[in-house]
Amino acid sequence: MAQMHQPADGTACPGCEEPVEPGDRFCGACGYDLSAVSAASPDRPTLVIGTPVEWPTATGTDTSGMSPRTQQPGDLPGTDSDGGELSGPGVRYDTPPSGDFELAAPDPARAAPADPRATELPPAPGTSGASGASGSKLCVACRSGRVDPDGYCEHCGHAQPRERDHMEQELESVAAVSDRGLRHHRNEDAFAVSATSLPDGSPAVVAVVCDGVSSATRPDEASAAAAHAASEQLLDALPRGTHPQQAMHEAIVAAASAVNSLAKEDGSDDPDQGSRQNAPACTIVSAVAAGELLVVGWVGDSRAYWVPDDRSGPPARLTEDDSWAAQMVAAGLMNEAEAYADERAHAITGWLGADAYELDPHTALFKPDRSGVVVVCTDGLWNYAEGADEMARAVPADAAERPLHGAQVLVGHALDGGGHDNVTVAVLPFAVRAEGAGPA
């Protein structure tokens, strides 16, 4: 609100010290603007600009003896993964610029929550090991108390892990691991790994990884919908003989359609309403190993890396980010180190969602001349192994033979580095027959 001019009281002019009368707005001698002069009083002292102000100490204390309530997951824009409806606008950051999250204060009515990734203990004697007498789940900590609808043990008060806090899946030729990380209150990543056959009977292996945009509504639902839709489209198109690169393009379009549909669930007939809302959104990266071809597709800043088995050849990053940092580097305005050190680095310029500017799927086709593994991951991993050489050093030497172990090691690498974000990685081995191997 603009401040109104107020006349000065009967004092001396600050400019020439000539007397002025109450109500004068300007000094009659020198023309000084007296409206900026205010009378000092004991209850309204004049403070020099820049002087620190000491705020009074709050009176009273919380009866629980704890600090005031901190931010809860339900306070954030979006829909909590437990199903609570939330609202509020947001900007398109894959992760907030600061990368920091404030942990919610524990409920004083309950015991301190357990680590959601705690290993499930064996059943206590006399229990079923799965559910109580009423069919409800048993606590993974004490194995005796039942879990209430809020996800806490009624006996010991421990919070129970949610299904998406940590997920693993392994096929013979591909594996993936996803973890909530150490700072996020939920896992907003999703993946899908699968295998099928081409018309000639040769195998085709699929890995899809999606990262929900944290500032959007329902990011966990967006990533899950996109990963499922892309995988299903690939499994449908590849056996029919669709070229893998065309199939990849169609899979990303299908994933975008699945995410867009989430914005229409409010029942609105306005086709443009989704673009005006903070619609559900995610990034996507996918890899397909089909015959001698390796195809990758992506939108956003999730990445794919190539790491050769024997490490005699150089590793490579196979994708280019849709991000502010990548645009700065491409335009020659910053080098990569400067761009990714900026707080705007993770502002993405491409994503799947009803409020995306346009859908621009990227696809790339490769024909490796040696065996290796493809690392398909969200930025929760590559933030801790950004360069191709760094990623290659983090990948275990036996990742091609033990892809699940390789994915577990890479997730552990991110958690050891700080785990500021959800971490999801798929490891897809790519074998080249010896007779088809080219020169180094």
PDB file of C-alpha atoms in Angstrom, residues 280-435:
ATOM      1  CA  PRO A 280       0.025 -33.439 -13.037  1.00  0.00           C
ATOM      2  CA  ALA A 281       3.394 -33.709 -14.791  1.00  0.00           C
ATOM      3  CA  CYS A 282       6.501 -35.860 -15.068  1.00  0.00           C
ATOM      4  CA  THR A 283       9.592 -36.487 -17.145  1.00  0.00           C
ATOM      5  CA  ILE A 284      10.293 -39.718 -18.999  1.00  0.00           C
ATOM      6  CA  VAL A 285      13.304 -41.619 -20.310  1.00  0.00           C
ATOM      7  CA  SER A 286      13.175 -45.053 -21.884  1.00  0.00           C
ATOM      8  CA  ALA A 287      15.532 -47.514 -23.532  1.00  0.00           C
ATOM      9  CA  VAL A 288      14.827 -50.488 -25.783  1.00  0.00           C
ATOM     10  CA  ALA A 289      17.372 -53.134 -26.697  1.00  0.00           C
ATOM     11  CA  ALA A 290      16.077 -54.854 -29.850  1.00  0.00           C
ATOM     12  CA  GLY A 291      18.386 -57.046 -31.892  1.00  0.00           C
ATOM     13  CA  GLU A 292      21.509 -55.054 -32.706  1.00  0.00           C
ATOM     14  CA  LEU A 293      19.798 -51.721 -32.057  1.00  0.00           C
ATOM     15  CA  LEU A 294      19.591 -49.592 -28.953  1.00  0.00           C
ATOM     16  CA  VAL A 295      16.876 -46.923 -28.946  1.00  0.00           C
ATOM     17  CA  VAL A 296      16.416 -44.249 -26.298  1.00  0.00           C
ATOM     18  CA  GLY A 297      13.610 -41.717 -25.965  1.00  0.00           C
ATOM     19  CA  TRP A 298      13.004 -38.948 -23.494  1.00  0.00           C
ATOM     20  CA  VAL A 299      11.278 -35.718 -22.512  1.00  0.00           C
ATOM     21  CA  GLY A 300      12.678 -33.725 -19.593  1.00  0.00           C
ATOM     22  CA  ASP A 301      15.888 -34.171 -17.639  1.00  0.00           C
ATOM     23  CA  SER A 302      15.914 -37.868 -16.803  1.00  0.00           C
ATOM     24  CA  ARG A 303      18.866 -39.512 -18.544  1.00  0.00           C
ATOM     25  CA  ALA A 304      20.332 -42.594 -20.174  1.00  0.00           C
ATOM     26  CA  TYR A 305      24.055 -43.482 -20.077  1.00  0.00           C
ATOM     27  CA  TRP A 306      26.101 -46.081 -21.947  1.00  0.00           C
ATOM     28  CA  VAL A 307      28.800 -47.924 -19.976  1.00  0.00           C
ATOM     29  CA  PRO A 308      30.846 -50.587 -21.859  1.00  0.00           C
ATOM     30  CA  ASP A 309      31.535 -53.831 -20.011  1.00  0.00           C
ATOM     31  CA  ASP A 310      35.280 -53.911 -20.522  1.00  0.00           C
ATOM     32  CA  ARG A 311      35.658 -50.148 -19.987  1.00  0.00           C
ATOM     33  CA  SER A 312      38.179 -50.080 -22.856  1.00  0.00           C
ATOM     34  CA  GLY A 313      35.887 -47.781 -24.768  1.00  0.00           C
ATOM     35  CA  PRO A 314      34.567 -44.482 -23.451  1.00  0.00           C
ATOM     36  CA  PRO A 315      31.203 -44.274 -21.664  1.00  0.00           C
ATOM     37  CA  ALA A 316      28.660 -41.846 -23.047  1.00  0.00           C
ATOM     38  CA  ARG A 317      25.585 -39.911 -22.106  1.00  0.00           C
ATOM     39  CA  LEU A 318      22.848 -40.763 -24.612  1.00  0.00           C
ATOM     40  CA  THR A 319      20.334 -38.001 -23.846  1.00  0.00           C
ATOM     41  CA  GLU A 320      20.254 -34.201 -23.723  1.00  0.00           C
ATOM     42  CA  ASP A 321      18.286 -32.516 -20.956  1.00  0.00           C
ATOM     43  CA  ASP A 322      15.223 -30.381 -21.549  1.00  0.00           C
ATOM     44  CA  SER A 323      16.331 -27.913 -18.896  1.00  0.00           C
ATOM     45  CA  TRP A 324      17.393 -24.329 -18.310  1.00  0.00           C
ATOM     46  CA  ALA A 325      20.979 -25.428 -17.726  1.00  0.00           C
ATOM     47  CA  ALA A 326      21.132 -27.360 -21.004  1.00  0.00           C
ATOM     48  CA  GLN A 327      19.749 -24.377 -22.894  1.00  0.00           C
ATOM     49  CA  MET A 328      22.398 -22.092 -21.417  1.00  0.00           C
ATOM     50  CA  VAL A 329      25.167 -24.511 -22.413  1.00  0.00           C
ATOM     51  CA  ALA A 330      23.732 -25.038 -25.908  1.00  0.00           C
ATOM     52  CA  ALA A 331      23.514 -21.288 -26.435  1.00  0.00           C
ATOM     53  CA  GLY A 332      27.139 -20.842 -25.364  1.00  0.00           C
ATOM     54  CA  LEU A 333      26.177 -18.536 -22.518  1.00  0.00           C
ATOM     55  CA  MET A 334      27.651 -20.768 -19.793  1.00  0.00           C
ATOM     56  CA  ASN A 335      29.844 -23.803 -19.526  1.00  0.00           C
ATOM     57  CA  GLU A 336      28.335 -26.947 -18.037  1.00  0.00           C
ATOM     58  CA  ALA A 337      29.848 -26.428 -14.584  1.00  0.00           C
ATOM     59  CA  GLU A 338      28.500 -22.875 -14.342  1.00  0.00           C
ATOM     60  CA  ALA A 339      25.060 -23.785 -15.651  1.00  0.00           C
ATOM     61  CA  TYR A 340      24.493 -26.716 -13.307  1.00  0.00           C
ATOM     62  CA  ALA A 341      25.753 -24.705 -10.328  1.00  0.00           C
ATOM     63  CA  ASP A 342      22.979 -22.155 -10.877  1.00  0.00           C
ATOM     64  CA  GLU A 343      19.824 -22.445  -8.776  1.00  0.00           C
ATOM     65  CA  ARG A 344      17.782 -22.459 -12.003  1.00  0.00           C
ATOM     66  CA  ALA A 345      19.619 -25.480 -13.401  1.00  0.00           C
ATOM     67  CA  HIS A 346      16.807 -27.955 -12.732  1.00  0.00           C
ATOM     68  CA  ALA A 347      14.033 -25.797 -14.156  1.00  0.00           C
ATOM     69  CA  ILE A 348      12.826 -28.102 -16.922  1.00  0.00           C
ATOM     70  CA  THR A 349      11.726 -26.847 -20.329  1.00  0.00           C
ATOM     71  CA  GLY A 350      10.036 -30.058 -21.431  1.00  0.00           C
ATOM     72  CA  TRP A 351       7.725 -32.429 -19.563  1.00  0.00           C
ATOM     73  CA  LEU A 352       4.647 -34.591 -19.962  1.00  0.00           C
ATOM     74  CA  GLY A 353       1.497 -32.879 -18.726  1.00  0.00           C
ATOM     75  CA  ALA A 354      -1.576 -30.951 -19.793  1.00  0.00           C
ATOM     76  CA  ASP A 355       0.182 -27.636 -19.172  1.00  0.00           C
ATOM     77  CA  ALA A 356       3.278 -28.490 -21.219  1.00  0.00           C
ATOM     78  CA  TYR A 357       3.936 -25.961 -23.966  1.00  0.00           C
ATOM     79  CA  GLU A 358       4.146 -28.695 -26.597  1.00  0.00           C
ATOM     80  CA  LEU A 359       5.018 -32.358 -26.788  1.00  0.00           C
ATOM     81  CA  ASP A 360       8.433 -32.837 -28.372  1.00  0.00           C
ATOM     82  CA  PRO A 361       9.570 -36.458 -27.910  1.00  0.00           C
ATOM     83  CA  HIS A 362      13.281 -37.012 -28.456  1.00  0.00           C
ATOM     84  CA  THR A 363      14.464 -40.355 -29.827  1.00  0.00           C
ATOM     85  CA  ALA A 364      17.930 -41.585 -30.733  1.00  0.00           C
ATOM     86  CA  LEU A 365      19.117 -44.793 -32.381  1.00  0.00           C
ATOM     87  CA  PHE A 366      22.444 -46.472 -31.629  1.00  0.00           C
ATOM     88  CA  LYS A 367      24.237 -49.619 -32.800  1.00  0.00           C
ATOM     89  CA  PRO A 368      26.873 -50.404 -30.144  1.00  0.00           C
ATOM     90  CA  ASP A 369      30.042 -52.149 -31.324  1.00  0.00           C
ATOM     91  CA  ARG A 370      30.676 -53.813 -27.975  1.00  0.00           C
ATOM     92  CA  SER A 371      28.730 -55.134 -25.003  1.00  0.00           C
ATOM     93  CA  GLY A 372      27.769 -52.878 -22.147  1.00  0.00           C
ATOM     94  CA  VAL A 373      24.932 -51.681 -19.964  1.00  0.00           C
ATOM     95  CA  VAL A 374      22.472 -48.862 -20.357  1.00  0.00           C
ATOM     96  CA  VAL A 375      21.790 -46.902 -17.166  1.00  0.00           C
ATOM     97  CA  VAL A 376      18.331 -45.285 -17.308  1.00  0.00           C
ATOM     98  CA  CYS A 377      17.813 -42.942 -14.369  1.00  0.00           C
ATOM     99  CA  THR A 378      16.245 -39.876 -12.802  1.00  0.00           C
ATOM    100  CA  ASP A 379      18.247 -36.890 -11.632  1.00  0.00           C
ATOM    101  CA  GLY A 380      18.133 -38.336  -8.135  1.00  0.00           C
ATOM    102  CA  LEU A 381      21.032 -40.499  -9.328  1.00  0.00           C
ATOM    103  CA  TRP A 382      22.850 -38.403 -11.902  1.00  0.00           C
ATOM    104  CA  ASN A 383      23.081 -35.454  -9.517  1.00  0.00           C
ATOM    105  CA  TYR A 384      25.711 -37.597  -7.780  1.00  0.00           C
ATOM    106  CA  ALA A 385      27.324 -38.955 -10.983  1.00  0.00           C
ATOM    107  CA  GLU A 386      26.684 -36.352 -13.616  1.00  0.00           C
ATOM    108  CA  GLY A 387      29.436 -37.004 -16.149  1.00  0.00           C
ATOM    109  CA  ALA A 388      29.640 -40.212 -18.170  1.00  0.00           C
ATOM    110  CA  ASP A 389      33.002 -41.051 -16.593  1.00  0.00           C
ATOM    111  CA  GLU A 390      31.566 -40.519 -13.108  1.00  0.00           C
ATOM    112  CA  MET A 391      28.627 -42.752 -13.900  1.00  0.00           C
ATOM    113  CA  ALA A 392      30.933 -45.461 -15.280  1.00  0.00           C
ATOM    114  CA  ARG A 393      32.955 -45.436 -12.057  1.00  0.00           C
ATOM    115  CA  ALA A 394      29.760 -45.891 -10.024  1.00  0.00           C
ATOM    116  CA  VAL A 395      28.513 -48.840 -12.111  1.00  0.00           C
ATOM    117  CA  PRO A 396      29.776 -52.197 -10.768  1.00  0.00           C
ATOM    118  CA  ALA A 397      32.012 -54.181 -13.123  1.00  0.00           C
ATOM    119  CA  ASP A 398      29.577 -57.123 -13.098  1.00  0.00           C
ATOM    120  CA  ALA A 399      26.445 -55.049 -13.802  1.00  0.00           C
ATOM    121  CA  ALA A 400      25.765 -56.932 -17.049  1.00  0.00           C
ATOM    122  CA  GLU A 401      25.652 -60.273 -15.208  1.00  0.00           C
ATOM    123  CA  ARG A 402      23.900 -58.890 -12.115  1.00  0.00           C
ATOM    124  CA  PRO A 403      21.696 -55.982 -13.234  1.00  0.00           C
ATOM    125  CA  LEU A 404      19.651 -55.903 -10.016  1.00  0.00           C
ATOM    126  CA  HIS A 405      22.796 -55.703  -7.927  1.00  0.00           C
ATOM    127  CA  GLY A 406      24.060 -52.970 -10.233  1.00  0.00           C
ATOM    128  CA  ALA A 407      20.879 -50.954  -9.781  1.00  0.00           C
ATOM    129  CA  GLN A 408      21.030 -51.430  -6.007  1.00  0.00           C
ATOM    130  CA  VAL A 409      24.628 -50.199  -5.931  1.00  0.00           C
ATOM    131  CA  LEU A 410      23.736 -47.104  -7.951  1.00  0.00           C
ATOM    132  CA  VAL A 411      20.812 -46.240  -5.690  1.00  0.00           C
ATOM    133  CA  GLY A 412      23.130 -46.708  -2.722  1.00  0.00           C
ATOM    134  CA  HIS A 413      25.628 -44.358  -4.367  1.00  0.00           C
ATOM    135  CA  ALA A 414      22.962 -41.630  -4.480  1.00  0.00           C
ATOM    136  CA  LEU A 415      21.841 -42.241  -0.898  1.00  0.00           C
ATOM    137  CA  ASP A 416      25.434 -42.161   0.327  1.00  0.00           C
ATOM    138  CA  GLY A 417      25.852 -38.861  -1.505  1.00  0.00           C
ATOM    139  CA  GLY A 418      22.950 -37.278   0.371  1.00  0.00           C
ATOM    140  CA  GLY A 419      19.767 -38.725  -1.118  1.00  0.00           C
ATOM    141  CA  HIS A 420      18.195 -35.287  -1.577  1.00  0.00           C
ATOM    142  CA  ASP A 421      15.753 -36.577  -4.188  1.00  0.00           C
ATOM    143  CA  ASN A 422      13.872 -39.729  -5.122  1.00  0.00           C
ATOM    144  CA  VAL A 423      16.269 -42.140  -6.825  1.00  0.00           C
ATOM    145  CA  THR A 424      15.275 -44.488  -9.636  1.00  0.00           C
ATOM    146  CA  VAL A 425      17.577 -46.445 -11.933  1.00  0.00           C
ATOM    147  CA  ALA A 426      17.168 -49.265 -14.414  1.00  0.00           C
ATOM    148  CA  VAL A 427      20.150 -51.286 -15.627  1.00  0.00           C
ATOM    149  CA  LEU A 428      19.676 -52.830 -19.071  1.00  0.00           C
ATOM    150  CA  PRO A 429      22.515 -55.082 -20.324  1.00  0.00           C
ATOM    151  CA  PHE A 430      23.222 -54.929 -24.061  1.00  0.00           C
ATOM    152  CA  ALA A 431      25.157 -57.878 -25.511  1.00  0.00           C
ATOM    153  CA  VAL A 432      27.041 -57.764 -28.795  1.00  0.00           C
ATOM    154  CA  ARG A 433      28.124 -61.017 -30.414  1.00  0.00           C
ATOM    155  CA  ALA A 434      31.878 -61.414 -30.661  1.00  0.00           C
ATOM    156  CA  GLU A 435      31.855 -61.630 -34.432  1.00  0.00           C
TER     157      GLU A 435
END
